[in-house]
Coordinates of C-alpha atoms in Angstrom, one line a residue:
X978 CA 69.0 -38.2 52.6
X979 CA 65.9 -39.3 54.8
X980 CA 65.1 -35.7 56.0
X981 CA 65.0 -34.8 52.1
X982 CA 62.6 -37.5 51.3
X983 CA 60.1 -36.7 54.3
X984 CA 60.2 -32.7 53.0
X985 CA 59.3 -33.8 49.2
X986 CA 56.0 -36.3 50.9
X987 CA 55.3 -33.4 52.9
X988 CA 55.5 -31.2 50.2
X989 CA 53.1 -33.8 48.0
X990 CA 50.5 -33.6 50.9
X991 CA 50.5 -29.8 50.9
X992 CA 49.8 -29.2 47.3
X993 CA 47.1 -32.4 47.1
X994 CA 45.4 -30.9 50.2
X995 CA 45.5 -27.3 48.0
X996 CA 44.2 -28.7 44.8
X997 CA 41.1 -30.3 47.1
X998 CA 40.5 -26.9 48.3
X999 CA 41.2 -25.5 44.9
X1000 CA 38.1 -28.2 43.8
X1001 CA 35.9 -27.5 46.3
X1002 CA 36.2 -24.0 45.9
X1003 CA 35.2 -23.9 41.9
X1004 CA 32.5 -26.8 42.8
X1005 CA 30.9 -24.6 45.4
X1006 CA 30.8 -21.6 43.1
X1007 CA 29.2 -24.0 39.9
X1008 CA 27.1 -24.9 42.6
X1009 CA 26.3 -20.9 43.9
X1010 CA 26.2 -20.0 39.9
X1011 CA 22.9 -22.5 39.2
X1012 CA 21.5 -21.6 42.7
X1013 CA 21.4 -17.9 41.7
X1014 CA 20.3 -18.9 37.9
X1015 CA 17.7 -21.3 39.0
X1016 CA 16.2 -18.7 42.2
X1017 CA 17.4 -15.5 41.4
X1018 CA 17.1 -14.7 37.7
X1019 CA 13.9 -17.4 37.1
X1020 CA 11.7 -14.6 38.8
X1021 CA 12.8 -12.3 36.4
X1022 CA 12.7 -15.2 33.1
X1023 CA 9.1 -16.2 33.7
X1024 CA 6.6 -15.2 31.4
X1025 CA 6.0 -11.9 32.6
X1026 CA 6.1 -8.9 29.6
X1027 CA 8.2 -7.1 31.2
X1028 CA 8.2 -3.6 29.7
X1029 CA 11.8 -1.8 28.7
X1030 CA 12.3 1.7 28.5
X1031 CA 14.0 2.9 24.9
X1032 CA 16.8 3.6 27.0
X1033 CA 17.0 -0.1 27.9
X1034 CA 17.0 0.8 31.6
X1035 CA 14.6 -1.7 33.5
X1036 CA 11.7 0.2 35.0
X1037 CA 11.0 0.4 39.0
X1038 CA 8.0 -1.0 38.4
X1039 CA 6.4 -3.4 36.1
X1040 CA 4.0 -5.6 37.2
X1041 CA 1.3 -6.0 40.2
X1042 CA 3.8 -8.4 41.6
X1043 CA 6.8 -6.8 41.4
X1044 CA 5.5 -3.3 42.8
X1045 CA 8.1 -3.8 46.0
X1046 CA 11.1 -1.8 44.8
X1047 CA 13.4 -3.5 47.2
X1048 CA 12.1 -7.0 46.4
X1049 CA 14.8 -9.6 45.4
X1050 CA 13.2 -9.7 41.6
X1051 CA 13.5 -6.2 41.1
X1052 CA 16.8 -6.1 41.9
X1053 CA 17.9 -8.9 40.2
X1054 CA 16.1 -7.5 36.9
X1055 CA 18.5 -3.9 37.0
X1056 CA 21.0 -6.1 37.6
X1057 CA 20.7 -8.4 34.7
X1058 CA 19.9 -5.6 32.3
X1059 CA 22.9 -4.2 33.1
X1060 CA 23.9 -7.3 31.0
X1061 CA 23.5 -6.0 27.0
X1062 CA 21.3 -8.5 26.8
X1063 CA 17.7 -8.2 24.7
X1064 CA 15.1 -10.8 26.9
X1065 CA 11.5 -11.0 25.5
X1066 CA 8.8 -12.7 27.4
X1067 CA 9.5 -16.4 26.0
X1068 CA 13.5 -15.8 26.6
X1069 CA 14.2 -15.5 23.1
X1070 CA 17.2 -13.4 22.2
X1071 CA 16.1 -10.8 19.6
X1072 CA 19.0 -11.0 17.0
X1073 CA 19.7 -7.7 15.2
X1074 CA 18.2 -7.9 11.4
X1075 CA 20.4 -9.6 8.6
X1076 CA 19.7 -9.5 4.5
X1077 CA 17.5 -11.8 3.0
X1078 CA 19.4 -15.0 1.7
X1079 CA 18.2 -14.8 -2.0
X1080 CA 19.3 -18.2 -2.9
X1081 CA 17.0 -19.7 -0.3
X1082 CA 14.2 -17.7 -0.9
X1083 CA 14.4 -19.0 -4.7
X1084 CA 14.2 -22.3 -3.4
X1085 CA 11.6 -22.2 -0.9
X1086 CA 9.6 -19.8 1.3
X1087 CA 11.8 -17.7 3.8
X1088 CA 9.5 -16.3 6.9
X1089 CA 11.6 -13.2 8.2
X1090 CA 12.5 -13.8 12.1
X1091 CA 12.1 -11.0 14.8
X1092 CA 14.9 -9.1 14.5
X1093 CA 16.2 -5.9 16.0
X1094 CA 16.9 -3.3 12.9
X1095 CA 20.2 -1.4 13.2
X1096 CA 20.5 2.0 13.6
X1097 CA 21.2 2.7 9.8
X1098 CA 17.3 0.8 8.7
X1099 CA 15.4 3.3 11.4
X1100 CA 14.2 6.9 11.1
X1101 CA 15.6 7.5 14.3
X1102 CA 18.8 6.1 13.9
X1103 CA 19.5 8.1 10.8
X1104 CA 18.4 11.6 12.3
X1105 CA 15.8 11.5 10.3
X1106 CA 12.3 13.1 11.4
X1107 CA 9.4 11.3 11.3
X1108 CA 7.0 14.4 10.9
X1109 CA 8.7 15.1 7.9
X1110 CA 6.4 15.7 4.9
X1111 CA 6.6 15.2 0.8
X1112 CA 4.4 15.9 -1.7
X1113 CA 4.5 13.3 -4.8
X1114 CA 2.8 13.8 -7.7
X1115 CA 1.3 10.0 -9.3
X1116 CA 0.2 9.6 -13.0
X1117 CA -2.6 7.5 -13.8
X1118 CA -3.3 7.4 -17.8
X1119 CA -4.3 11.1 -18.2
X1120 CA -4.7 12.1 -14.7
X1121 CA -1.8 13.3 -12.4
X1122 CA -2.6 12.9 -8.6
X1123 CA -0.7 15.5 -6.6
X1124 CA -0.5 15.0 -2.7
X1125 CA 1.5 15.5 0.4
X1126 CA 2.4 12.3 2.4
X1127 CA 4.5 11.2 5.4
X1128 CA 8.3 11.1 3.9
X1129 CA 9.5 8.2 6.7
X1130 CA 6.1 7.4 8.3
X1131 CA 3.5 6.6 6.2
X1132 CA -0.3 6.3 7.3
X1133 CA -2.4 3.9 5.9
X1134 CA -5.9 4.6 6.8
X1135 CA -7.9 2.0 5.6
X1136 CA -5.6 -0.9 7.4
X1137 CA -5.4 1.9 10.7
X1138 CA -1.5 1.2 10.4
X1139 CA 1.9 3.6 10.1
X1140 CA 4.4 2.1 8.0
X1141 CA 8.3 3.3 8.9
X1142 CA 10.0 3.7 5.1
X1143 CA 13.4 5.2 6.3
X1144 CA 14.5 3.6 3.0
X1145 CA 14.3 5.0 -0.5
X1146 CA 11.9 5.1 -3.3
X1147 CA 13.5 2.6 -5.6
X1148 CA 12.9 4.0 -8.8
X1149 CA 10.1 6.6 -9.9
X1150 CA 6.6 5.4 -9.9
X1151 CA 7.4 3.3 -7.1
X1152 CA 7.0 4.9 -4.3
X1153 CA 5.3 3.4 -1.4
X1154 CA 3.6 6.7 0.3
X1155 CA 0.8 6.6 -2.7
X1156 CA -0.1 3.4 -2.5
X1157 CA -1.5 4.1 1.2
X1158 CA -4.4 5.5 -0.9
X1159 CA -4.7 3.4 -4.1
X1160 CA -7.3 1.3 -4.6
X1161 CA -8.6 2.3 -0.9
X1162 CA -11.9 0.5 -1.6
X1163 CA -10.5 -2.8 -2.1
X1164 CA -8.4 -2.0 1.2
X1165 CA -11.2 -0.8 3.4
X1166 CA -13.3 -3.9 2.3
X1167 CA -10.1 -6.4 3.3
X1168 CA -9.8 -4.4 6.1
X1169 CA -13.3 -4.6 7.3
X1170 CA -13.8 -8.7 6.6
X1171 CA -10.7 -8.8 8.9
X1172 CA -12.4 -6.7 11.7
X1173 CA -15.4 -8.2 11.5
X1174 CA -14.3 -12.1 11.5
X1175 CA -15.3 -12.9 8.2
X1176 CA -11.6 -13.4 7.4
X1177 CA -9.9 -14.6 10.2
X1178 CA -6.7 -12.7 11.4
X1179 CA -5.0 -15.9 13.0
X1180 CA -4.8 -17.3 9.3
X1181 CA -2.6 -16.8 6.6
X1182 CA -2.7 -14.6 3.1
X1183 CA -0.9 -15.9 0.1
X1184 CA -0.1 -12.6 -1.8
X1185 CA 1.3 -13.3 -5.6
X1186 CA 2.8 -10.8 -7.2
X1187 CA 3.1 -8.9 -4.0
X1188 CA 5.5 -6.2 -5.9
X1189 CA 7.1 -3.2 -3.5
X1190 CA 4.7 -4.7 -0.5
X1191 CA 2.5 -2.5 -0.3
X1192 CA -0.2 -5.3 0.4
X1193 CA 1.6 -7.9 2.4
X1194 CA 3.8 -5.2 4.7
X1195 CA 0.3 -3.1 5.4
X1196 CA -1.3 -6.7 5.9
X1197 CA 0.8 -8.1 8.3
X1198 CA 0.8 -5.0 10.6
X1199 CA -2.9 -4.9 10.4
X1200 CA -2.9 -8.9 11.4
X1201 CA -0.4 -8.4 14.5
X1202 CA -2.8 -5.3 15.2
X1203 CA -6.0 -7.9 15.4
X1204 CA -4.7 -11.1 16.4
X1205 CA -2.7 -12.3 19.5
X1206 CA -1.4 -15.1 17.4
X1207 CA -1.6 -13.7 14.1
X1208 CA -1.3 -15.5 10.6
X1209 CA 1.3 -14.7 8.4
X1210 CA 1.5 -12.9 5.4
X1211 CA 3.2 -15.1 2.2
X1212 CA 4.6 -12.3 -0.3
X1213 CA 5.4 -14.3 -3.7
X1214 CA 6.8 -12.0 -6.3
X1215 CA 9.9 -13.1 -8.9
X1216 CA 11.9 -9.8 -8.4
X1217 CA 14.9 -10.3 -6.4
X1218 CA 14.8 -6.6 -6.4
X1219 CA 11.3 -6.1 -4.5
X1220 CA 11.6 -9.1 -2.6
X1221 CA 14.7 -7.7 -0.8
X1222 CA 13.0 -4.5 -0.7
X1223 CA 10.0 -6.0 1.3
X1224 CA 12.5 -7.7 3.5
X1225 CA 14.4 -4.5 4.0
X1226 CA 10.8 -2.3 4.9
X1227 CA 9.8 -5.4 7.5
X1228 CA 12.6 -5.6 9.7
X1229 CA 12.4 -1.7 10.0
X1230 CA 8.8 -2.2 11.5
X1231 CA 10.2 -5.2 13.2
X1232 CA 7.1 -7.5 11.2
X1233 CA 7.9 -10.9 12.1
X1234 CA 4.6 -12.8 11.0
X1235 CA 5.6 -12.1 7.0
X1236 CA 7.5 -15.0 4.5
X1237 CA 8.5 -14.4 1.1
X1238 CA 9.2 -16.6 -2.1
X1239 CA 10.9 -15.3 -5.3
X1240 CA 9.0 -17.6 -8.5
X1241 CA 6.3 -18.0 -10.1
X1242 CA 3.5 -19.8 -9.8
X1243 CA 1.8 -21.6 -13.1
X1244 CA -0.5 -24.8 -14.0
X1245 CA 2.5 -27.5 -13.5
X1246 CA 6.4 -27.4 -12.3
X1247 CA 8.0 -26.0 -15.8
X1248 CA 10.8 -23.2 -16.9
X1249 CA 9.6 -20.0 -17.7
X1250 CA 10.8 -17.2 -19.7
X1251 CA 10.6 -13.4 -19.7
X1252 CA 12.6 -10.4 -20.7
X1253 CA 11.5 -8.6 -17.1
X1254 CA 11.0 -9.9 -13.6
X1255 CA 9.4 -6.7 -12.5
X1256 CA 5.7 -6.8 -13.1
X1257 CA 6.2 -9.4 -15.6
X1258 CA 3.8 -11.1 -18.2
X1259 CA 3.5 -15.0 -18.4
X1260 CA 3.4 -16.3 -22.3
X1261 CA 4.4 -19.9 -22.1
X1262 CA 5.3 -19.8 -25.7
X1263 CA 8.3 -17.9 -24.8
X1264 CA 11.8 -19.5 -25.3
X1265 CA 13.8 -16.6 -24.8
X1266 CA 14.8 -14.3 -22.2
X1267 CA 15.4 -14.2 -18.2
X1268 CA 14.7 -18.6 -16.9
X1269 CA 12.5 -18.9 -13.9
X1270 CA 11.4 -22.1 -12.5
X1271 CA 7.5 -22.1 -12.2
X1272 CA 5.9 -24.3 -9.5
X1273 CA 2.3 -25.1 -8.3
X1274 CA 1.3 -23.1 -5.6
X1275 CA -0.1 -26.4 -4.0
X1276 CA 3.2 -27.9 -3.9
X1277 CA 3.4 -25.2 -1.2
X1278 CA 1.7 -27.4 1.3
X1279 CA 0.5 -24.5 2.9
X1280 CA -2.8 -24.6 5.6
X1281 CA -4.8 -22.1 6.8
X1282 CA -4.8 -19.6 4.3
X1283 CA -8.1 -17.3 4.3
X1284 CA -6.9 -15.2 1.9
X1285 CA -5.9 -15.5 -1.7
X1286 CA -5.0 -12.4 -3.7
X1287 CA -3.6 -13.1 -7.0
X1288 CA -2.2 -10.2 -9.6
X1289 CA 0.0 -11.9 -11.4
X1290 CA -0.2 -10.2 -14.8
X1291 CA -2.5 -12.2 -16.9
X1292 CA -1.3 -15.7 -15.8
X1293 CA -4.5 -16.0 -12.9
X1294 CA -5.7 -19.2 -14.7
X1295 CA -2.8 -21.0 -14.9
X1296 CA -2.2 -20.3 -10.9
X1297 CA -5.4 -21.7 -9.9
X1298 CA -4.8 -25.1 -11.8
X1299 CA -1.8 -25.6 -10.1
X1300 CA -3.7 -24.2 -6.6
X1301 CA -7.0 -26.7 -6.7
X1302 CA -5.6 -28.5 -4.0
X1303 CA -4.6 -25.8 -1.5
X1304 CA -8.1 -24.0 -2.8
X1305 CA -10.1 -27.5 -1.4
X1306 CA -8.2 -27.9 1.7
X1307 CA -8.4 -24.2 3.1
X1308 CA -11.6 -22.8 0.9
X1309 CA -10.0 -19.0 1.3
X1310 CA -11.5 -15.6 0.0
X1311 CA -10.0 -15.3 -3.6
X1312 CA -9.3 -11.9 -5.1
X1313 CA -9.0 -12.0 -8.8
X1314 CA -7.9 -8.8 -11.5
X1315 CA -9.8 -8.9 -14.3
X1316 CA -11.9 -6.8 -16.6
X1317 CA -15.6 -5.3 -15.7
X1318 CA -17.8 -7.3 -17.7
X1319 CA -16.0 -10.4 -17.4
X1320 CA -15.7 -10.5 -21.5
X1321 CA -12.2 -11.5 -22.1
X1322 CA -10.9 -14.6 -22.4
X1323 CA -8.6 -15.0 -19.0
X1324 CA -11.7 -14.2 -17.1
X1325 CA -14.3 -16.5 -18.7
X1326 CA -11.3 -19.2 -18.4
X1327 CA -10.8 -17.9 -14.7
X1328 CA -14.4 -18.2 -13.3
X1329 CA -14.7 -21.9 -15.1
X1330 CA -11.7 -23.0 -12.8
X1331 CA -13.1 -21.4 -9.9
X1332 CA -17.0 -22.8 -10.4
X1333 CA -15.5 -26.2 -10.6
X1334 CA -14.1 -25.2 -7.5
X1335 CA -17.2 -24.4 -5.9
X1336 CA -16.9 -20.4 -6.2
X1337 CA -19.8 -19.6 -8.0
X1338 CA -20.4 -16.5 -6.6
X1339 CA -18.5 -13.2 -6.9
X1340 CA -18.9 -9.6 -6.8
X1341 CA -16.6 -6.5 -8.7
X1342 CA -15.0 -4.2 -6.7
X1343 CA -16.6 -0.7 -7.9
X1344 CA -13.2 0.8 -8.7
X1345 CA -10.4 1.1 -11.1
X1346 CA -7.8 -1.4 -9.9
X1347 CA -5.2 -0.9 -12.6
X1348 CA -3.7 1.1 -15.6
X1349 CA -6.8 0.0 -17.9
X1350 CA -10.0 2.1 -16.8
X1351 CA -12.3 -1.2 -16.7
X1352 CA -9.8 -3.1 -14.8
X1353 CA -11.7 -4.5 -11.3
X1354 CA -10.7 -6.6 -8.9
X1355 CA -12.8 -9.8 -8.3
X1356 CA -13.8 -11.0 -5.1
X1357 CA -14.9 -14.5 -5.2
X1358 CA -17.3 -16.6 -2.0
X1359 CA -16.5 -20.1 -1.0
X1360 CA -19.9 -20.9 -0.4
X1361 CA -23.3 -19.1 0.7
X1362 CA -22.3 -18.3 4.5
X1363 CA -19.4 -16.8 3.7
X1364 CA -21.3 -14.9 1.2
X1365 CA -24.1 -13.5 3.2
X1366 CA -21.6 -12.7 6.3
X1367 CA -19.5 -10.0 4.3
X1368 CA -22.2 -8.5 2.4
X1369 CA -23.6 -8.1 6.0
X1370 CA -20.3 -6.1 6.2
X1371 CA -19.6 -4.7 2.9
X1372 CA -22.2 -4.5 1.1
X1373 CA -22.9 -1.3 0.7
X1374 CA -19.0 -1.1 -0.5
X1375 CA -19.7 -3.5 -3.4
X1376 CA -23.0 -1.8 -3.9
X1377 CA -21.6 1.5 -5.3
X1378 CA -23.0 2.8 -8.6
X1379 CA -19.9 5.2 -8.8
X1380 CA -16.7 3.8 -9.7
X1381 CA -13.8 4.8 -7.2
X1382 CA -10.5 6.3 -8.8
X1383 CA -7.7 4.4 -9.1
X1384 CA -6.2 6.7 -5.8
X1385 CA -8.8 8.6 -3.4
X1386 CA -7.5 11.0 -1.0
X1387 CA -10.4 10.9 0.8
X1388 CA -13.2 8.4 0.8
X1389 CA -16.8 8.8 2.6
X1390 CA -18.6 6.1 3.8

């Protein structure tokens, strides 16, 4: 029996010295794993912007640095993006796109994340061509507007931007390719405070009743286009329907510096009623109809906005009580709708808020801004400097003694 009892401690030793090895083996290749993470792939995770071909292949060259094509960076980068794998400069992982969460953008502002779009949100990746051209006819009271547009690509002039729209038009009278060209003078004059530094492009724009986004989306692109850290563009609107639809448009151009907020914005925190959601009219004496909740748009707690545009139906006075807070701490541009002549009661109620404020200049934008004829949009100074700066820009925009259509196909300077 003693042989047998030396051949099982034998047999003990042999598999304790194999499980050492065994150890030692998957320590030393933890140990080679964070050795090749930490020297290998670091040189190709530092902040350089690496560029990627739309094949995803890594270039041969990139940088300065990395112009050696046998250099141990270069050949760690094809190795890694090999590796389905999207790597921006900051290592962030670019996620595709997902659908906006309603519920939470009821409850509070929802900034859209970089996002890769799939293949079904892009002209591309529906076959579709991008050169393709439509011609839409727009009514405007009497007149009828008849022009040819980018189908998928749409040019905005003014804002110098191309907006993908691989989507479609959601209902009639609401497509997006005319309102590239509506109300172009209140577009070129945003557009040239913004180039000019009057508005600052690293701030944000509050946009209420931002509707199918033809404001905010152009906006945002035009901020990205200005700004290395640009400010972000806050869509409010209470349609579920176009909120989505802005959503849907901005992960298509891959927009990642635009939020969005489905309410309403009023005086004090109350319930609302209204038998439509889409371009909807406030009366406070309403008890029937759809419920929204209605908050102050200071309850926000928003900073740094240097913007305000505000077309919210009718209800502008009730907004800018509940917005005297956010209007002391940030002292934005305002943009108003109103009436020329400033006769009607909103307005006169309107411009007594905003005096009190400190706003006691502003100047009509020379065109037809809505359905009515004598509807202008209002801009409205912060103070003297501000003032004297953008009629240094625009002032020969504002100065126009012929008022601009509601849509202008072309516009001379």
């Amino acid at each position: 029996m003693a042989p047998r009892a030396k051949s099982r401690t034998n047999g003990v030793r042999i598999s304790l010295r194999a499980l050492r090895l065994t150890t030692a083996t998957a320590a030393g290749a933890c140990i080679g794993w964070i050795w090749y993470q930490t020297f290998i792939l670091s040189a190709v995770r530092r902040e350089d912007k690496i560029s990627v071909s739309p094949s995803g292949q890594a270039p041969l060259q990139t940088h300065a640095q990395n112009a050696n094509r046998d250099s141990p960076d270069i050949a760690a980068y094809v190795r890694v993006r090999e590796v389905d794998v999207n790597i921006s400069s900051k290592f962030e992982v670019i996620r595709p796109c997902r659908p906006l969460d309603i519920t939470a953008a009821k409850e509070n502002i929802v900034c859209i994340p970089k996002c890769k779009p799939h293949a079904n949100q892009t002209i591309e990746g529906l076959g579709l061509d991008a050169n393709e051209r439509i011609t839409i006819t727009t009514q405007h009271n009497k007149d009828f507007f008849r022009h040819e547009y980018g189908r998928y690509r749409i040019h905005f002039p003014e804002e110098n931007i191309y907006l993908d729209h691989a989507s479609q038009p959601l209902r009639l009278h609401e497509e997006m390719q005319p309102r590239a060209v509506t109300e172009r003078l209140f577009r070129r004059i945003i557009a040239k405070l913004f180039r000019a530094g009057v508005l600052d492009p690293s701030k944000n724009i509050i946009n209420t009743g931002s509707w199918i986004g033809d404001n905010a989306l152009s906006w945002a692109l035009m901020l990205e286009q200005l700004s290395e850290n640009p400010g972000k563009v806050i869509a409010v609107d209470p349609s579920a329907k176009y909120i989505q639809y802005m959503t849907n448009i901005a992960n298509e151009n891959s927009i990642s510096n635009m939020c969005t907020h489905l309410t309403v914005y009023s005086s004090k925190e109350r319930t609302i009623f209204t038998g439509n959601t889409e371009h909807m009219g406030v009366n406070l004496s309403n008890k029937k109809g759809i419920a929204m909740k209605a908050i102050t748009l200071s309850s926000e707690n928003l900073e740094n906005v240097t913007l305000l545009h505000i077309d919210v139906e009718g209800h502008e006075s009730e907004l800018l009580e509940g917005a005297s807070r956010l209007i002391d701490s940030s002292r934005p541009v305002i943009i108003t709708e109103g009436v020329e002549g400033s006769g009607v009661y909103n307005d006169i109620k309107v411009a007594k808020i905003l005096k009190a404020l400190g706003y006691t200049k502003s100047n009509d934008i020379p065109e037809v801004c809505g359905w009515k004829l004598n509807c202008r949009n209002r801009i409205w100074w912060p103070d003297d400097a501000t003032e004297a700066a953008a009629m240094a820009v625009v002032g020969k925009e504002l100065g126009r003694s012929v008022v601009v259509p509601w849509i202008s196909f072309e516009l001379p300077e």
